[in-house]
Amino acid sequence: MLVPLYGFLKGDTLGLIVLVDDHQPVRDITASLQQAAAPRVPPASHASVYFKGKRLEPHLTVGQAGLEPLDRVDVVPEEGDGV
């Protein structure tokens, strides 16, 4: 099932809606959001996804992480990488 998420990339001025499948790993959220924001923010090679202030494990699926339609996620590049 496709899950629309509100995504916010550190360093970007816009929030974006990204569509991910509930069977995709959380790390795919990072790639999708960085690709969509690339005209404004250069992609980082390593970034983490946060939901409700907690870092999500990148190997979990979107469904396993408990993400539901229109939840907010934040993507934060790791220190010294990108932004």
mmCIF file of N, CA and C in Angstrom:
data_model
loop_
_atom_site.group_PDB
_atom_site.id
_atom_site.type_symbol
_atom_site.label_atom_id
_atom_site.label_comp_id
_atom_site.label_asym_id
_atom_site.label_seq_id
_atom_site.Cartn_x
_atom_site.Cartn_y
_atom_site.Cartn_z
ATOM 1 N N MET A 1 0.846 -1.172 0.000
ATOM 2 C CA MET A 1 0.000 0.000 0.000
ATOM 3 C C MET A 1 0.894 1.239 0.000
ATOM 4 N N LEU A 2 0.570 2.202 -0.840
ATOM 5 C CA LEU A 2 1.318 3.455 -0.857
ATOM 6 C C LEU A 2 0.966 4.298 0.361
ATOM 7 N N VAL A 3 1.994 4.891 0.955
ATOM 8 C CA VAL A 3 1.824 5.716 2.149
ATOM 9 C C VAL A 3 2.381 7.109 1.847
ATOM 10 N N PRO A 4 1.513 8.132 1.791
ATOM 11 C CA PRO A 4 2.025 9.498 1.616
ATOM 12 C C PRO A 4 2.513 10.031 2.959
ATOM 13 N N LEU A 5 3.725 10.578 2.964
ATOM 14 C CA LEU A 5 4.307 11.125 4.191
ATOM 15 C C LEU A 5 4.693 12.582 3.969
ATOM 16 N N TYR A 6 4.547 13.390 5.006
ATOM 17 C CA TYR A 6 5.089 14.742 4.982
ATOM 18 C C TYR A 6 6.559 14.619 5.337
ATOM 19 N N GLY A 7 7.424 14.992 4.425
ATOM 20 C CA GLY A 7 8.853 14.881 4.668
ATOM 21 C C GLY A 7 9.521 16.236 4.768
ATOM 22 N N PHE A 8 10.377 16.368 5.756
ATOM 23 C CA PHE A 8 11.132 17.606 5.958
ATOM 24 C C PHE A 8 12.613 17.253 5.997
ATOM 25 N N LEU A 9 13.373 17.850 5.090
ATOM 26 C CA LEU A 9 14.810 17.625 5.008
ATOM 27 C C LEU A 9 15.525 18.798 5.647
ATOM 28 N N LYS A 10 16.392 18.514 6.594
ATOM 29 C CA LYS A 10 17.136 19.587 7.261
ATOM 30 C C LYS A 10 17.882 20.404 6.211
ATOM 31 N N GLY A 11 17.696 21.718 6.267
ATOM 32 C CA GLY A 11 18.336 22.615 5.319
ATOM 33 C C GLY A 11 17.426 23.059 4.196
ATOM 34 N N ASP A 12 16.283 22.383 4.024
ATOM 35 C CA ASP A 12 15.330 22.768 2.984
ATOM 36 C C ASP A 12 14.326 23.750 3.563
ATOM 37 N N THR A 13 13.753 24.566 2.700
ATOM 38 C CA THR A 13 12.763 25.549 3.142
ATOM 39 C C THR A 13 11.339 25.052 2.952
ATOM 40 N N LEU A 14 11.184 23.889 2.334
ATOM 41 C CA LEU A 14 9.853 23.359 2.042
ATOM 42 C C LEU A 14 9.661 21.982 2.663
ATOM 43 N N GLY A 15 8.435 21.700 3.045
ATOM 44 C CA GLY A 15 8.053 20.339 3.392
ATOM 45 C C GLY A 15 7.544 19.690 2.118
ATOM 46 N N LEU A 16 7.799 18.419 1.941
ATOM 47 C CA LEU A 16 7.411 17.716 0.721
ATOM 48 C C LEU A 16 6.588 16.481 1.056
ATOM 49 N N ILE A 17 5.705 16.123 0.164
ATOM 50 C CA ILE A 17 4.984 14.862 0.315
ATOM 51 C C ILE A 17 5.721 13.821 -0.518
ATOM 52 N N VAL A 18 6.089 12.735 0.129
ATOM 53 C CA VAL A 18 6.744 11.633 -0.573
ATOM 54 C C VAL A 18 5.854 10.399 -0.459
ATOM 55 N N LEU A 19 5.801 9.634 -1.531
ATOM 56 C CA LEU A 19 5.027 8.392 -1.541
ATOM 57 C C LEU A 19 5.985 7.218 -1.397
ATOM 58 N N VAL A 20 5.739 6.400 -0.401
ATOM 59 C CA VAL A 20 6.538 5.191 -0.197
ATOM 60 C C VAL A 20 5.589 4.018 0.015
ATOM 61 N N ASP A 21 6.044 2.850 -0.317
ATOM 62 C CA ASP A 21 5.257 1.643 -0.098
ATOM 63 C C ASP A 21 5.487 1.167 1.330
ATOM 64 N N ASP A 22 4.468 0.613 1.952
ATOM 65 C CA ASP A 22 4.620 0.178 3.342
ATOM 66 C C ASP A 22 5.607 -0.979 3.501
ATOM 67 N N HIS A 23 6.025 -1.605 2.390
ATOM 68 C CA HIS A 23 7.013 -2.686 2.448
ATOM 69 C C HIS A 23 8.437 -2.199 2.164
ATOM 70 N N GLN A 24 8.602 -0.919 1.822
ATOM 71 C CA GLN A 24 9.935 -0.365 1.568
ATOM 72 C C GLN A 24 10.666 -0.116 2.883
ATOM 73 N N PRO A 25 11.996 -0.232 2.864
ATOM 74 C CA PRO A 25 12.744 0.097 4.077
ATOM 75 C C PRO A 25 12.746 1.604 4.332
ATOM 76 N N VAL A 26 12.877 1.959 5.586
ATOM 77 C CA VAL A 26 12.900 3.364 5.997
ATOM 78 C C VAL A 26 13.993 4.127 5.258
ATOM 79 N N ARG A 27 15.118 3.469 4.961
ATOM 80 C CA ARG A 27 16.211 4.164 4.269
ATOM 81 C C ARG A 27 15.765 4.716 2.913
ATOM 82 N N ASP A 28 14.724 4.125 2.303
ATOM 83 C CA ASP A 28 14.222 4.630 1.024
ATOM 84 C C ASP A 28 13.555 5.996 1.169
ATOM 85 N N ILE A 29 13.039 6.298 2.356
ATOM 86 C CA ILE A 29 12.455 7.624 2.599
ATOM 87 C C ILE A 29 13.540 8.680 2.431
ATOM 88 N N THR A 30 14.720 8.394 2.962
ATOM 89 C CA THR A 30 15.845 9.323 2.856
ATOM 90 C C THR A 30 16.170 9.601 1.394
ATOM 91 N N ALA A 31 16.275 8.550 0.603
ATOM 92 C CA ALA A 31 16.615 8.707 -0.810
ATOM 93 C C ALA A 31 15.537 9.484 -1.557
ATOM 94 N N SER A 32 14.271 9.149 -1.329
ATOM 95 C CA SER A 32 13.169 9.829 -2.020
ATOM 96 C C SER A 32 13.116 11.312 -1.682
ATOM 97 N N LEU A 33 13.242 11.621 -0.413
ATOM 98 C CA LEU A 33 13.148 13.014 0.019
ATOM 99 C C LEU A 33 14.343 13.826 -0.480
ATOM 100 N N GLN A 34 15.538 13.253 -0.405
ATOM 101 C CA GLN A 34 16.716 13.978 -0.886
ATOM 102 C C GLN A 34 16.656 14.199 -2.394
ATOM 103 N N GLN A 35 16.142 13.227 -3.129
ATOM 104 C CA GLN A 35 16.017 13.386 -4.579
ATOM 105 C C GLN A 35 15.037 14.506 -4.906
ATOM 106 N N ALA A 36 13.918 14.559 -4.192
ATOM 107 C CA ALA A 36 12.909 15.595 -4.444
ATOM 108 C C ALA A 36 13.412 16.986 -4.073
ATOM 109 N N ALA A 37 14.272 17.074 -3.066
ATOM 110 C CA ALA A 37 14.773 18.369 -2.598
ATOM 111 C C ALA A 37 16.099 18.760 -3.241
ATOM 112 N N ALA A 38 16.658 17.925 -4.099
ATOM 113 C CA ALA A 38 17.986 18.156 -4.675
ATOM 114 C C ALA A 38 18.170 19.520 -5.345
ATOM 115 N N PRO A 39 17.138 20.110 -5.969
ATOM 116 C CA PRO A 39 17.357 21.448 -6.549
ATOM 117 C C PRO A 39 17.694 22.511 -5.498
ATOM 118 N N ARG A 40 17.337 22.258 -4.243
ATOM 119 C CA ARG A 40 17.568 23.252 -3.188
ATOM 120 C C ARG A 40 18.636 22.833 -2.181
ATOM 121 N N VAL A 41 18.758 21.528 -1.951
ATOM 122 C CA VAL A 41 19.685 21.021 -0.934
ATOM 123 C C VAL A 41 20.486 19.865 -1.533
ATOM 124 N N PRO A 42 21.827 19.972 -1.528
ATOM 125 C CA PRO A 42 22.617 18.856 -2.069
ATOM 126 C C PRO A 42 22.431 17.597 -1.218
ATOM 127 N N PRO A 43 22.288 16.443 -1.868
ATOM 128 C CA PRO A 43 22.101 15.196 -1.118
ATOM 129 C C PRO A 43 23.317 14.853 -0.252
ATOM 130 N N ALA A 44 23.047 14.249 0.878
ATOM 131 C CA ALA A 44 24.098 13.764 1.778
ATOM 132 C C ALA A 44 24.231 12.257 1.586
ATOM 133 N N SER A 45 25.424 11.739 1.772
ATOM 134 C CA SER A 45 25.607 10.296 1.588
ATOM 135 C C SER A 45 25.041 9.486 2.753
ATOM 136 N N HIS A 46 24.951 10.114 3.927
ATOM 137 C CA HIS A 46 24.406 9.425 5.103
ATOM 138 C C HIS A 46 23.436 10.358 5.822
ATOM 139 N N ALA A 47 22.227 9.858 6.046
ATOM 140 C CA ALA A 47 21.213 10.643 6.753
ATOM 141 C C ALA A 47 20.316 9.687 7.525
ATOM 142 N N SER A 48 19.648 10.222 8.532
ATOM 143 C CA SER A 48 18.740 9.421 9.361
ATOM 144 C C SER A 48 17.328 9.965 9.262
ATOM 145 N N VAL A 49 16.364 9.067 9.445
ATOM 146 C CA VAL A 49 14.949 9.441 9.439
ATOM 147 C C VAL A 49 14.462 9.455 10.882
ATOM 148 N N TYR A 50 13.766 10.534 11.244
ATOM 149 C CA TYR A 50 13.213 10.684 12.590
ATOM 150 C C TYR A 50 11.696 10.780 12.504
ATOM 151 N N PHE A 51 11.033 10.125 13.445
ATOM 152 C CA PHE A 51 9.575 10.164 13.546
ATOM 153 C C PHE A 51 9.231 10.402 15.010
ATOM 154 N N LYS A 52 8.509 11.465 15.265
ATOM 155 C CA LYS A 52 8.146 11.855 16.632
ATOM 156 C C LYS A 52 9.382 11.971 17.523
ATOM 157 N N GLY A 53 10.460 12.511 16.951
ATOM 158 C CA GLY A 53 11.681 12.764 17.705
ATOM 159 C C GLY A 53 12.596 11.569 17.899
ATOM 160 N N LYS A 54 12.220 10.404 17.384
ATOM 161 C CA LYS A 54 13.041 9.204 17.555
ATOM 162 C C LYS A 54 13.594 8.751 16.207
ATOM 163 N N ARG A 55 14.864 8.373 16.234
ATOM 164 C CA ARG A 55 15.513 7.887 15.015
ATOM 165 C C ARG A 55 14.955 6.513 14.662
ATOM 166 N N LEU A 56 14.582 6.343 13.397
ATOM 167 C CA LEU A 56 14.079 5.053 12.931
ATOM 168 C C LEU A 56 15.235 4.217 12.399
ATOM 169 N N GLU A 57 15.193 2.940 12.679
ATOM 170 C CA GLU A 57 16.209 2.025 12.158
ATOM 171 C C GLU A 57 16.021 1.917 10.643
ATOM 172 N N PRO A 58 17.092 2.093 9.875
ATOM 173 C CA PRO A 58 16.961 2.127 8.418
ATOM 174 C C PRO A 58 16.497 0.816 7.793
ATOM 175 N N HIS A 59 16.704 -0.314 8.466
ATOM 176 C CA HIS A 59 16.322 -1.613 7.904
ATOM 177 C C HIS A 59 14.840 -1.945 8.110
ATOM 178 N N LEU A 60 14.168 -1.244 9.018
ATOM 179 C CA LEU A 60 12.734 -1.489 9.227
ATOM 180 C C LEU A 60 11.950 -1.082 7.992
ATOM 181 N N THR A 61 10.830 -1.764 7.751
ATOM 182 C CA THR A 61 9.958 -1.305 6.674
ATOM 183 C C THR A 61 9.117 -0.139 7.192
ATOM 184 N N VAL A 62 8.535 0.586 6.267
ATOM 185 C CA VAL A 62 7.666 1.706 6.638
ATOM 186 C C VAL A 62 6.547 1.201 7.547
ATOM 187 N N GLY A 63 5.966 0.052 7.220
ATOM 188 C CA GLY A 63 4.910 -0.529 8.046
ATOM 189 C C GLY A 63 5.398 -0.935 9.426
ATOM 190 N N GLN A 64 6.565 -1.565 9.500
ATOM 191 C CA GLN A 64 7.123 -1.974 10.792
ATOM 192 C C GLN A 64 7.432 -0.775 11.679
ATOM 193 N N ALA A 65 7.788 0.341 11.060
ATOM 194 C CA ALA A 65 8.101 1.555 11.823
ATOM 195 C C ALA A 65 6.836 2.236 12.338
ATOM 196 N N GLY A 66 5.670 1.766 11.888
ATOM 197 C CA GLY A 66 4.411 2.330 12.359
ATOM 198 C C GLY A 66 4.005 3.620 11.670
ATOM 199 N N LEU A 67 4.603 3.900 10.506
ATOM 200 C CA LEU A 67 4.255 5.126 9.787
ATOM 201 C C LEU A 67 2.916 4.964 9.087
ATOM 202 N N GLU A 68 2.089 5.990 9.206
ATOM 203 C CA GLU A 68 0.761 5.988 8.606
ATOM 204 C C GLU A 68 0.627 7.174 7.666
ATOM 205 N N PRO A 69 -0.384 7.156 6.786
ATOM 206 C CA PRO A 69 -0.551 8.261 5.847
ATOM 207 C C PRO A 69 -0.546 9.629 6.530
ATOM 208 N N LEU A 70 0.223 10.530 5.928
ATOM 209 C CA LEU A 70 0.365 11.933 6.326
ATOM 210 C C LEU A 70 1.092 12.140 7.647
ATOM 211 N N ASP A 71 1.804 11.111 8.125
ATOM 212 C CA ASP A 71 2.697 11.314 9.265
ATOM 213 C C ASP A 71 3.854 12.197 8.822
ATOM 214 N N ARG A 72 4.426 12.921 9.766
ATOM 215 C CA ARG A 72 5.590 13.762 9.482
ATOM 216 C C ARG A 72 6.860 12.984 9.812
ATOM 217 N N VAL A 73 7.798 13.021 8.880
ATOM 218 C CA VAL A 73 9.126 12.470 9.123
ATOM 219 C C VAL A 73 10.158 13.551 8.829
ATOM 220 N N ASP A 74 11.259 13.503 9.549
ATOM 221 C CA ASP A 74 12.354 14.448 9.347
ATOM 222 C C ASP A 74 13.596 13.671 8.938
ATOM 223 N N VAL A 75 14.251 14.144 7.890
ATOM 224 C CA VAL A 75 15.498 13.533 7.433
ATOM 225 C C VAL A 75 16.632 14.483 7.785
ATOM 226 N N VAL A 76 17.587 13.958 8.548
ATOM 227 C CA VAL A 76 18.695 14.775 9.048
ATOM 228 C C VAL A 76 20.016 14.152 8.604
ATOM 229 N N PRO A 77 20.805 14.893 7.790
ATOM 230 C CA PRO A 77 22.122 14.383 7.409
ATOM 231 C C PRO A 77 22.999 14.197 8.643
ATOM 232 N N GLU A 78 23.866 13.193 8.593
ATOM 233 C CA GLU A 78 24.781 12.960 9.706
ATOM 234 C C GLU A 78 25.804 14.082 9.767
ATOM 235 N N GLU A 79 26.316 14.347 10.953
ATOM 236 C CA GLU A 79 27.297 15.415 11.169
ATOM 237 C C GLU A 79 28.449 15.307 10.183
ATOM 238 N N GLY A 80 28.826 16.452 9.632
ATOM 239 C CA GLY A 80 29.956 16.507 8.716
ATOM 240 C C GLY A 80 29.646 16.005 7.324
ATOM 241 N N ASP A 81 28.359 15.730 7.036
ATOM 242 C CA ASP A 81 27.975 15.218 5.725
ATOM 243 C C ASP A 81 26.858 16.074 5.167
ATOM 244 N N GLY A 82 27.083 16.728 4.072
ATOM 245 C CA GLY A 82 26.020 17.515 3.437
ATOM 246 C C GLY A 82 25.817 18.843 4.106
ATOM 247 N N VAL A 83 24.625 19.039 4.706
ATOM 248 C CA VAL A 83 24.213 20.336 5.238
ATOM 249 C C VAL A 83 24.965 20.683 6.494
#
